[in-house]
Amino acid sequence: MVLFNLETEQTRALYQKNPSFITHLECSMHGDLYEKGMPHGLSEAGKPLLVRYDLEKIKQSVTKHEIEKRAGGFWKYREFLPVQHPENVVSLGEVMTPLVPLKNSVPEGTEVIVKDEGRLPTGSFKARGLALAVAMAKELGQSHLAMPTNGNAGAALAAYASYAGLKTTVFCPDDTPETNVREIELQGAKVYKVNGLINDCGKIVLDGKDPIGWTDISTLKEPYRIEGKKTMGLELAEQYGWDVPDVIFYPTGGGTGLIGMWKAFAELEAIGWIGSKRPRMVAVQSTGCAPIVKAWEDGVEHAPLWQDAHTTAWGIRVPAAVGDFLILRAVRESKGFAIAVSDEQIFQARDKVAEKDGFLLCPEGAATFAAWQQALETGQVRKDERVLLFNCATGLKYPMPDIDRRIDCHQPIDYDLFK
Ligand SMILES: *Cc1c(COP(=O)(O)O)cnc(C)c1O
């Protein structure tokens, strides 16, 4: 019997030989240092903490070739991750997510590839971040985790935490897709619908820390989700033959993935596995909630709270991001840009790619396609640039149009209909 189980003899031996290479954590704004091996939230300045490693030791301990030979998904990059003990690794059967080139929905002569994150456990890339957050919570002895979510993060937290034997409480806006709300509850969490937005849910979690003693797993308020999302950058570099695409379009809510990939590329360059070339990083938002786009256009480092946020791309309906300055830095340093698309463009893109290429994107994934199309028209990207889009969740989780084409099988069938 072949089980998907990371606690094999081989993995245990690897972890014993190389416990994590984490050295410390660091405030992403001011650079002050924090000790590893103990629970942390935000830095003293209220900014996200970044995990630092002994990169020289990573370089001496593992080669690209060894990594390429390992099976499975993101846990195979274990030298680049903070978990010390193999028994804290929590895995639900991750895969390396495939790169699917679009064919009929893009003009000839363009290279547009979609990284399909919908293949991960719980059907979204939130699996990456939350697997790491849960593994580290377990390692640090935290037993009750709480979070605000627009859906997918809560689902991934619930699933990984239940597998790890930890308790979870989740708060989501009351218009979160029903599939998300129900999967969260079924996967072992207690889920509550809140008549507000994700930042209102976040406040409930924050204010509950003292009376309940739960750990706040909000985006970037614990340091390890970035490390999980970082694996998207590691995986991409490996899949591109230790190179990177020319442009990455990333659907940006809290921005964890964009920040994480940027960190991954820096770590890979530091150990000499990739060169200094970077993809241009493009933050994609919705015209109904575009704080990062506005801050990018205004040339400022922090994005003010976006009022009256609305979009049916729930994953990117984030009116305020704690890591705004990190997203904006990566976008600017990479000579990328930030761009907003309307819900109408998003759903047109979803329908087009599904119809022509048989690929059902989630709304946020469709937003990256719509943004690429728009950027091609305005000249922000060139036709010859190698483009990577993210399909961050399976399109099957989202409401789809009704079909009411009916056949009465007790009457003669009019075959002319099907010509
Ligand atoms: C969370 C989420 C996003 C945004 O990801 P961040 O890294 O937090 O910006 C986009 N799309 C979907 C489907 C999501 O679940």
Short mmCIF file of C-alpha atoms and ligand atoms in Angstrom, two decimals:
data_model
loop_
_atom_site.label_atom_id
_atom_site.label_comp_id
_atom_site.label_asym_id
_atom_site.label_seq_id
_atom_site.Cartn_x
_atom_site.Cartn_y
_atom_site.Cartn_z
CA MET A 1 0.00 0.00 0.00
CA VAL A 2 1.34 3.43 -0.91
CA LEU A 3 0.08 6.11 1.45
CA PHE A 4 0.59 9.80 1.04
CA ASN A 5 2.49 10.17 4.24
CA LEU A 6 5.39 12.45 4.92
CA GLU A 7 6.35 10.74 8.13
CA THR A 8 8.30 8.09 6.30
CA GLU A 9 11.64 6.70 7.48
CA GLN A 10 13.32 8.72 4.77
CA THR A 11 11.73 12.03 5.79
CA ARG A 12 12.45 11.41 9.46
CA ALA A 13 16.08 10.73 8.61
CA LEU A 14 16.25 13.92 6.56
CA TYR A 15 14.80 16.02 9.35
CA GLN A 16 17.19 14.45 11.80
CA LYS A 17 20.14 15.22 9.59
CA ASN A 18 18.94 18.76 8.84
CA PRO A 19 16.59 20.23 11.42
CA SER A 20 15.26 23.56 10.17
CA PHE A 21 17.82 26.15 9.15
CA ILE A 22 15.74 28.95 10.67
CA THR A 23 17.96 31.37 12.59
CA HIS A 24 15.56 34.11 13.74
CA LEU A 25 12.69 36.36 12.71
CA GLU A 26 12.91 39.97 11.68
CA CYS A 27 10.52 42.95 11.54
CA SER A 28 9.79 43.58 7.85
CA MET A 29 9.76 47.34 8.45
CA HIS A 30 12.57 48.05 10.91
CA GLY A 31 14.71 44.90 10.85
CA ASP A 32 14.70 44.34 14.64
CA LEU A 33 15.25 40.69 15.55
CA TYR A 34 12.98 38.11 17.23
CA GLU A 35 13.92 34.73 18.66
CA LYS A 36 12.95 31.52 16.91
CA GLY A 37 11.20 28.72 18.80
CA MET A 38 8.60 30.87 20.52
CA PRO A 39 5.18 32.21 19.53
CA HIS A 40 5.13 35.57 17.71
CA GLY A 41 2.42 37.76 16.18
CA LEU A 42 3.30 41.09 14.59
CA SER A 43 6.53 42.95 15.40
CA GLU A 44 6.58 45.63 18.10
CA ALA A 45 5.92 48.20 15.37
CA GLY A 46 2.81 46.22 14.35
CA LYS A 47 4.36 44.97 11.11
CA PRO A 48 4.68 41.41 9.71
CA LEU A 49 7.66 39.32 10.81
CA LEU A 50 9.83 37.61 8.23
CA VAL A 51 11.57 34.29 8.91
CA ARG A 52 15.32 34.21 8.27
CA TYR A 53 17.47 31.15 7.58
CA ASP A 54 21.13 30.23 7.46
CA LEU A 55 21.17 30.23 3.66
CA GLU A 56 24.82 29.15 3.51
CA LYS A 57 23.93 25.97 5.44
CA ILE A 58 20.93 25.32 3.16
CA LYS A 59 23.29 25.57 0.21
CA GLN A 60 25.68 23.04 1.76
CA SER A 61 22.92 20.61 2.73
CA VAL A 62 20.88 20.13 -0.42
CA THR A 63 21.20 20.47 -4.18
CA LYS A 64 18.70 21.49 -6.84
CA HIS A 65 18.95 18.01 -8.22
CA GLU A 66 18.03 16.37 -4.90
CA ILE A 67 15.01 18.66 -4.61
CA GLU A 68 13.90 17.85 -8.17
CA LYS A 69 13.99 14.12 -7.39
CA ARG A 70 11.71 14.40 -4.34
CA ALA A 71 8.07 13.47 -4.77
CA GLY A 72 5.06 15.42 -3.52
CA GLY A 73 4.18 19.07 -3.25
CA PHE A 74 5.40 22.02 -1.23
CA TRP A 75 6.68 20.07 1.77
CA LYS A 76 9.55 18.86 -0.39
CA TYR A 77 11.19 22.27 0.06
CA ARG A 78 11.63 21.48 3.74
CA GLU A 79 15.13 22.99 4.01
CA PHE A 80 13.53 26.37 3.17
CA LEU A 81 10.76 25.96 5.75
CA PRO A 82 10.66 26.64 9.50
CA VAL A 83 9.39 23.30 10.88
CA GLN A 84 11.96 21.60 13.17
CA HIS A 85 10.38 18.21 13.88
CA PRO A 86 8.90 15.85 11.29
CA GLU A 87 5.98 14.93 13.54
CA ASN A 88 4.67 18.50 13.20
CA VAL A 89 4.49 18.35 9.42
CA VAL A 90 0.82 18.19 8.49
CA SER A 91 0.03 16.93 5.02
CA LEU A 92 -3.23 16.15 3.22
CA GLY A 93 -1.68 14.98 -0.04
CA GLU A 94 -0.21 18.06 -1.71
CA VAL A 95 0.93 18.00 -5.33
CA MET A 96 3.23 20.20 -7.35
CA THR A 97 0.58 22.27 -9.11
CA PRO A 98 0.73 22.06 -12.90
CA LEU A 99 1.55 24.84 -15.37
CA VAL A 100 -1.18 24.80 -18.02
CA PRO A 101 -0.55 26.82 -21.21
CA LEU A 102 -3.67 28.53 -22.56
CA LYS A 103 -4.28 27.75 -26.20
CA ASN A 104 -7.52 28.89 -27.77
CA SER A 105 -8.36 31.79 -25.47
CA VAL A 106 -5.17 33.78 -26.19
CA PRO A 107 -3.89 35.38 -29.42
CA GLU A 108 -1.35 33.45 -31.46
CA GLY A 109 2.24 34.28 -30.61
CA THR A 110 1.61 34.86 -26.90
CA GLU A 111 2.81 32.60 -24.09
CA VAL A 112 0.28 32.60 -21.27
CA ILE A 113 0.61 29.88 -18.66
CA VAL A 114 -1.69 29.28 -15.71
CA LYS A 115 -0.39 27.78 -12.49
CA ASP A 116 -3.40 25.80 -11.34
CA GLU A 117 -3.52 26.02 -7.57
CA GLY A 118 -7.02 24.55 -7.54
CA ARG A 119 -5.38 21.09 -7.40
CA LEU A 120 -4.22 21.53 -3.83
CA PRO A 121 -6.04 20.07 -0.79
CA THR A 122 -9.17 22.18 -0.02
CA GLY A 123 -9.04 23.43 -3.62
CA SER A 124 -7.04 26.62 -3.19
CA PHE A 125 -3.53 27.95 -2.67
CA LYS A 126 -4.49 28.81 0.89
CA ALA A 127 -3.41 25.22 1.62
CA ARG A 128 0.22 26.29 1.30
CA GLY A 129 0.10 29.07 3.86
CA LEU A 130 -2.20 27.37 6.32
CA ALA A 131 -0.34 24.05 6.30
CA LEU A 132 2.71 25.96 7.48
CA ALA A 133 0.79 28.11 9.96
CA VAL A 134 -0.82 24.99 11.46
CA ALA A 135 2.41 23.00 11.56
CA MET A 136 4.16 25.84 13.39
CA ALA A 137 1.23 26.36 15.77
CA LYS A 138 1.52 22.69 16.64
CA GLU A 139 5.27 22.95 17.06
CA LEU A 140 4.88 25.99 19.34
CA GLY A 141 2.21 24.33 21.48
CA GLN A 142 -0.77 26.48 20.42
CA SER A 143 -4.02 24.54 20.55
CA HIS A 144 -6.86 26.92 19.57
CA LEU A 145 -6.57 28.89 16.33
CA ALA A 146 -8.91 31.65 15.11
CA MET A 147 -9.15 33.61 11.89
CA PRO A 148 -11.21 35.99 9.77
CA THR A 149 -11.65 34.70 6.21
CA ASN A 150 -13.28 35.39 2.86
CA GLY A 151 -13.64 31.61 2.53
CA ASN A 152 -10.66 29.65 1.28
CA ALA A 153 -8.28 30.49 4.11
CA GLY A 154 -10.85 29.28 6.65
CA ALA A 155 -11.34 26.05 4.72
CA ALA A 156 -7.61 25.35 4.58
CA LEU A 157 -7.15 26.24 8.25
CA ALA A 158 -10.03 24.00 9.30
CA ALA A 159 -8.77 21.04 7.28
CA TYR A 160 -5.11 21.17 8.30
CA ALA A 161 -5.89 22.02 11.92
CA SER A 162 -8.33 19.11 12.24
CA TYR A 163 -5.75 16.74 10.78
CA ALA A 164 -3.23 18.09 13.30
CA GLY A 165 -5.73 17.76 16.16
CA LEU A 166 -6.08 21.50 16.85
CA LYS A 167 -9.27 23.47 17.53
CA THR A 168 -10.40 26.29 15.18
CA THR A 169 -12.90 29.15 15.23
CA VAL A 170 -13.56 31.00 11.97
CA PHE A 171 -15.41 34.25 11.17
CA CYS A 172 -16.48 35.17 7.64
CA PRO A 173 -18.56 37.93 6.02
CA ASP A 174 -22.18 36.70 5.72
CA ASP A 175 -22.07 36.81 1.89
CA THR A 176 -19.12 34.40 1.67
CA PRO A 177 -19.90 31.64 -0.87
CA GLU A 178 -22.00 28.92 0.84
CA THR A 179 -19.60 26.22 -0.35
CA ASN A 180 -16.83 27.88 1.65
CA VAL A 181 -18.91 28.31 4.80
CA ARG A 182 -20.07 24.69 4.70
CA GLU A 183 -16.69 23.15 3.93
CA ILE A 184 -15.17 25.06 6.86
CA GLU A 185 -17.74 23.63 9.28
CA LEU A 186 -17.60 20.11 7.82
CA GLN A 187 -13.81 20.08 8.13
CA GLY A 188 -14.01 20.51 11.87
CA ALA A 189 -14.08 24.25 12.60
CA LYS A 190 -16.83 26.32 14.21
CA VAL A 191 -17.76 28.94 11.63
CA TYR A 192 -19.70 32.16 12.25
CA LYS A 193 -21.19 34.50 9.61
CA VAL A 194 -20.63 38.17 10.39
CA ASN A 195 -22.66 41.07 8.93
CA GLY A 196 -19.53 42.97 7.92
CA LEU A 197 -16.34 42.68 5.88
CA ILE A 198 -13.12 40.76 6.54
CA ASN A 199 -11.62 43.58 8.62
CA ASP A 200 -14.72 43.50 10.89
CA CYS A 201 -14.16 39.74 11.30
CA GLY A 202 -10.49 40.44 12.02
CA LYS A 203 -11.41 42.74 14.88
CA ILE A 204 -13.49 40.00 16.52
CA VAL A 205 -10.47 37.68 16.40
CA LEU A 206 -8.13 40.34 17.76
CA ASP A 207 -10.45 41.30 20.62
CA GLY A 208 -10.95 37.61 21.51
CA LYS A 209 -7.25 36.97 22.11
CA ASP A 210 -7.36 38.01 25.77
CA PRO A 211 -10.65 36.47 26.90
CA ILE A 212 -10.23 33.18 24.94
CA GLY A 213 -6.48 32.82 24.51
CA TRP A 214 -6.74 31.68 20.91
CA THR A 215 -3.94 32.33 18.40
CA ASP A 216 -4.70 34.91 15.70
CA ILE A 217 -4.04 33.29 12.32
CA SER A 218 -5.09 36.40 10.31
CA THR A 219 -3.11 37.06 7.13
CA LEU A 220 0.46 38.09 8.05
CA LYS A 221 -0.36 38.38 11.77
CA GLU A 222 1.57 35.17 12.32
CA PRO A 223 4.89 34.74 10.51
CA TYR A 224 4.59 31.35 8.86
CA ARG A 225 1.89 31.75 6.23
CA ILE A 226 4.35 33.74 4.10
CA GLU A 227 6.74 30.77 4.31
CA GLY A 228 4.02 28.48 2.97
CA LYS A 229 3.13 30.84 0.16
CA LYS A 230 6.84 31.26 -0.55
CA THR A 231 6.79 27.73 -1.92
CA MET A 232 4.93 29.06 -4.99
CA GLY A 233 8.12 30.92 -5.91
CA LEU A 234 10.33 27.90 -5.19
CA GLU A 235 8.06 25.64 -7.21
CA LEU A 236 7.86 28.08 -10.14
CA ALA A 237 11.64 28.45 -10.29
CA GLU A 238 12.01 24.67 -10.34
CA GLN A 239 9.29 24.28 -12.99
CA TYR A 240 10.87 26.95 -15.20
CA GLY A 241 14.20 25.06 -15.05
CA TRP A 242 15.62 27.31 -12.30
CA ASP A 243 14.54 30.40 -14.15
CA VAL A 244 11.48 32.67 -13.80
CA PRO A 245 8.70 33.90 -16.10
CA ASP A 246 8.90 37.47 -17.47
CA VAL A 247 5.70 38.66 -15.79
CA ILE A 248 3.57 37.24 -12.97
CA PHE A 249 -0.04 38.38 -12.56
CA TYR A 250 -1.08 37.80 -8.95
CA PRO A 251 -4.62 38.32 -7.57
CA THR A 252 -3.87 40.45 -4.56
CA GLY A 253 -5.88 40.47 -1.36
CA GLY A 254 -3.59 40.41 1.67
CA GLY A 255 -0.72 39.88 -0.77
CA THR A 256 0.86 36.96 1.09
CA GLY A 257 1.66 35.12 -2.12
CA LEU A 258 3.26 38.06 -3.83
CA ILE A 259 5.37 38.84 -0.78
CA GLY A 260 6.22 35.16 -0.37
CA MET A 261 7.31 34.65 -3.98
CA TRP A 262 9.47 37.76 -3.81
CA LYS A 263 11.16 36.32 -0.71
CA ALA A 264 11.61 32.95 -2.42
CA PHE A 265 13.39 34.49 -5.40
CA ALA A 266 15.73 36.43 -3.09
CA GLU A 267 16.59 33.27 -1.12
CA LEU A 268 17.16 31.26 -4.31
CA GLU A 269 19.45 33.94 -5.71
CA ALA A 270 21.35 34.14 -2.41
CA ILE A 271 22.26 30.47 -2.66
CA GLY A 272 23.03 30.74 -6.36
CA TRP A 273 20.18 28.56 -7.69
CA ILE A 274 18.75 31.33 -9.89
CA GLY A 275 20.30 34.47 -11.35
CA SER A 276 19.36 38.08 -10.69
CA LYS A 277 16.54 38.17 -13.22
CA ARG A 278 13.15 38.76 -11.58
CA PRO A 279 9.69 38.53 -13.03
CA ARG A 280 7.79 41.80 -13.21
CA MET A 281 5.27 41.39 -10.40
CA VAL A 282 1.76 42.60 -11.17
CA ALA A 283 -0.76 43.05 -8.35
CA VAL A 284 -4.26 42.45 -9.69
CA GLN A 285 -7.27 43.85 -7.82
CA SER A 286 -10.92 44.58 -8.51
CA THR A 287 -12.17 48.09 -9.37
CA GLY A 288 -14.56 47.64 -6.41
CA CYS A 289 -11.66 47.16 -3.97
CA ALA A 290 -8.32 48.44 -5.21
CA PRO A 291 -6.34 49.93 -2.31
CA ILE A 292 -2.99 48.66 -3.62
CA VAL A 293 -3.64 49.92 -7.14
CA LYS A 294 -4.49 53.36 -5.78
CA ALA A 295 -1.38 53.45 -3.58
CA TRP A 296 0.78 52.34 -6.50
CA GLU A 297 -0.69 55.07 -8.73
CA ASP A 298 -0.30 57.68 -5.99
CA GLY A 299 3.32 56.65 -5.41
CA VAL A 300 2.83 56.08 -1.67
CA GLU A 301 4.13 53.28 0.58
CA HIS A 302 0.95 52.56 2.53
CA ALA A 303 -2.59 52.05 1.25
CA PRO A 304 -5.41 53.81 3.12
CA LEU A 305 -8.49 51.69 3.99
CA TRP A 306 -10.70 51.22 0.91
CA GLN A 307 -14.26 52.37 1.64
CA ASP A 308 -17.33 50.37 0.55
CA ALA A 309 -15.33 47.44 -0.82
CA HIS A 310 -17.40 45.33 -3.18
CA THR A 311 -16.59 42.58 -5.70
CA THR A 312 -17.70 39.01 -6.30
CA ALA A 313 -14.05 38.01 -6.42
CA TRP A 314 -14.21 37.42 -2.66
CA GLY A 315 -10.55 36.39 -2.29
CA ILE A 316 -9.38 39.86 -3.31
CA ARG A 317 -11.98 41.80 -1.35
CA VAL A 318 -9.50 43.02 1.25
CA PRO A 319 -9.97 46.75 2.05
CA ALA A 320 -6.77 47.02 4.12
CA ALA A 321 -3.63 44.85 4.00
CA VAL A 322 -1.09 44.79 6.88
CA GLY A 323 1.63 43.98 4.36
CA ASP A 324 0.71 46.79 1.92
CA PHE A 325 4.23 48.25 1.91
CA LEU A 326 5.76 44.84 1.21
CA ILE A 327 3.45 44.27 -1.76
CA LEU A 328 4.17 47.76 -3.12
CA ARG A 329 7.93 47.34 -2.65
CA ALA A 330 7.97 44.07 -4.59
CA VAL A 331 5.84 45.55 -7.37
CA ARG A 332 8.07 48.63 -7.67
CA GLU A 333 11.44 46.86 -7.30
CA SER A 334 10.40 44.38 -9.99
CA LYS A 335 9.31 47.19 -12.36
CA GLY A 336 5.85 45.67 -12.35
CA PHE A 337 2.57 47.48 -11.83
CA ALA A 338 -0.80 47.27 -10.09
CA ILE A 339 -4.00 47.02 -12.09
CA ALA A 340 -7.73 46.82 -11.39
CA VAL A 341 -10.41 45.04 -13.41
CA SER A 342 -14.19 45.14 -13.07
CA ASP A 343 -16.43 42.23 -12.09
CA GLU A 344 -17.83 42.33 -15.60
CA GLN A 345 -14.34 41.82 -17.08
CA ILE A 346 -13.70 39.06 -14.53
CA PHE A 347 -16.77 37.03 -15.46
CA GLN A 348 -16.26 37.58 -19.18
CA ALA A 349 -12.73 36.23 -18.75
CA ARG A 350 -13.94 33.23 -16.75
CA ASP A 351 -16.54 32.37 -19.37
CA LYS A 352 -14.13 32.79 -22.28
CA VAL A 353 -11.32 30.63 -20.87
CA ALA A 354 -13.79 27.95 -19.78
CA GLU A 355 -15.53 27.88 -23.14
CA LYS A 356 -12.47 27.99 -25.38
CA ASP A 357 -9.90 26.11 -23.32
CA GLY A 358 -12.06 24.01 -21.00
CA PHE A 359 -10.35 25.56 -17.99
CA LEU A 360 -12.77 26.79 -15.30
CA LEU A 361 -10.94 29.56 -13.45
CA CYS A 362 -12.10 30.90 -10.10
CA PRO A 363 -13.14 34.59 -10.20
CA GLU A 364 -9.78 35.73 -8.79
CA GLY A 365 -7.91 33.60 -11.33
CA ALA A 366 -10.13 35.05 -14.05
CA ALA A 367 -9.17 38.51 -12.77
CA THR A 368 -5.54 37.79 -13.64
CA PHE A 369 -6.56 36.82 -17.18
CA ALA A 370 -8.69 39.97 -17.54
CA ALA A 371 -5.82 42.08 -16.19
CA TRP A 372 -3.36 40.54 -18.65
CA GLN A 373 -5.76 41.24 -21.56
CA GLN A 374 -6.18 44.85 -20.42
CA ALA A 375 -2.43 45.33 -19.93
CA LEU A 376 -1.76 43.95 -23.40
CA GLU A 377 -4.16 46.53 -24.86
CA THR A 378 -2.63 49.45 -22.96
CA GLY A 379 0.92 48.32 -23.71
CA GLN A 380 1.81 47.60 -20.05
CA VAL A 381 2.87 44.13 -21.19
CA ARG A 382 4.26 43.15 -24.54
CA LYS A 383 3.02 40.29 -26.65
CA ASP A 384 6.40 38.53 -26.50
CA GLU A 385 6.65 38.50 -22.70
CA ARG A 386 6.32 35.06 -21.09
CA VAL A 387 3.34 35.48 -18.79
CA LEU A 388 2.29 33.48 -15.75
CA LEU A 389 -1.23 33.75 -14.31
CA PHE A 390 -2.43 32.28 -11.04
CA ASN A 391 -5.60 30.26 -10.78
CA CYS A 392 -5.69 30.44 -7.02
CA ALA A 393 -8.66 28.14 -6.42
CA THR A 394 -10.77 25.63 -8.27
CA GLY A 395 -13.57 27.28 -10.25
CA LEU A 396 -15.91 24.57 -8.98
CA LYS A 397 -16.28 26.26 -5.58
CA TYR A 398 -18.09 29.29 -7.01
CA PRO A 399 -21.64 29.99 -8.14
CA MET A 400 -22.15 29.19 -11.82
CA PRO A 401 -24.90 30.31 -14.23
CA ASP A 402 -28.16 28.30 -14.22
CA ILE A 403 -28.86 26.02 -17.16
CA ASP A 404 -32.51 25.29 -17.96
CA ARG A 405 -32.33 23.58 -21.32
CA ARG A 406 -34.72 20.65 -20.92
CA ILE A 407 -35.72 17.56 -22.86
CA ASP A 408 -38.94 15.61 -22.35
CA CYS A 409 -37.84 12.02 -22.85
CA HIS A 410 -41.46 10.83 -23.15
CA GLN A 411 -41.98 12.83 -26.35
CA PRO A 412 -40.32 12.33 -29.73
CA ILE A 413 -36.92 14.04 -29.68
CA ASP A 414 -36.31 16.83 -32.17
CA TYR A 415 -32.76 16.01 -33.29
CA ASP A 416 -32.58 19.22 -35.36
CA LEU A 417 -31.91 20.95 -32.02
CA PHE A 418 -28.43 19.47 -31.73
CA LYS A 419 -27.13 20.29 -35.21
C1 LIG B 1 -6.81 34.43 -0.54
C2 LIG B 1 -7.13 34.45 -1.94
C3 LIG B 1 -6.58 35.40 -2.79
C4 LIG B 1 -5.62 36.46 -2.31
O1 LIG B 1 -4.39 35.93 -1.90
P1 LIG B 1 -3.38 36.78 -1.02
O2 LIG B 1 -2.06 36.08 -1.13
O3 LIG B 1 -3.91 36.82 0.36
O4 LIG B 1 -3.32 38.15 -1.62
C5 LIG B 1 -6.91 35.34 -4.13
N1 LIG B 1 -7.77 34.42 -4.59
C6 LIG B 1 -8.31 33.48 -3.82
C7 LIG B 1 -9.24 32.47 -4.42
C8 LIG B 1 -8.02 33.46 -2.46
O5 LIG B 1 -8.58 32.50 -1.69
#
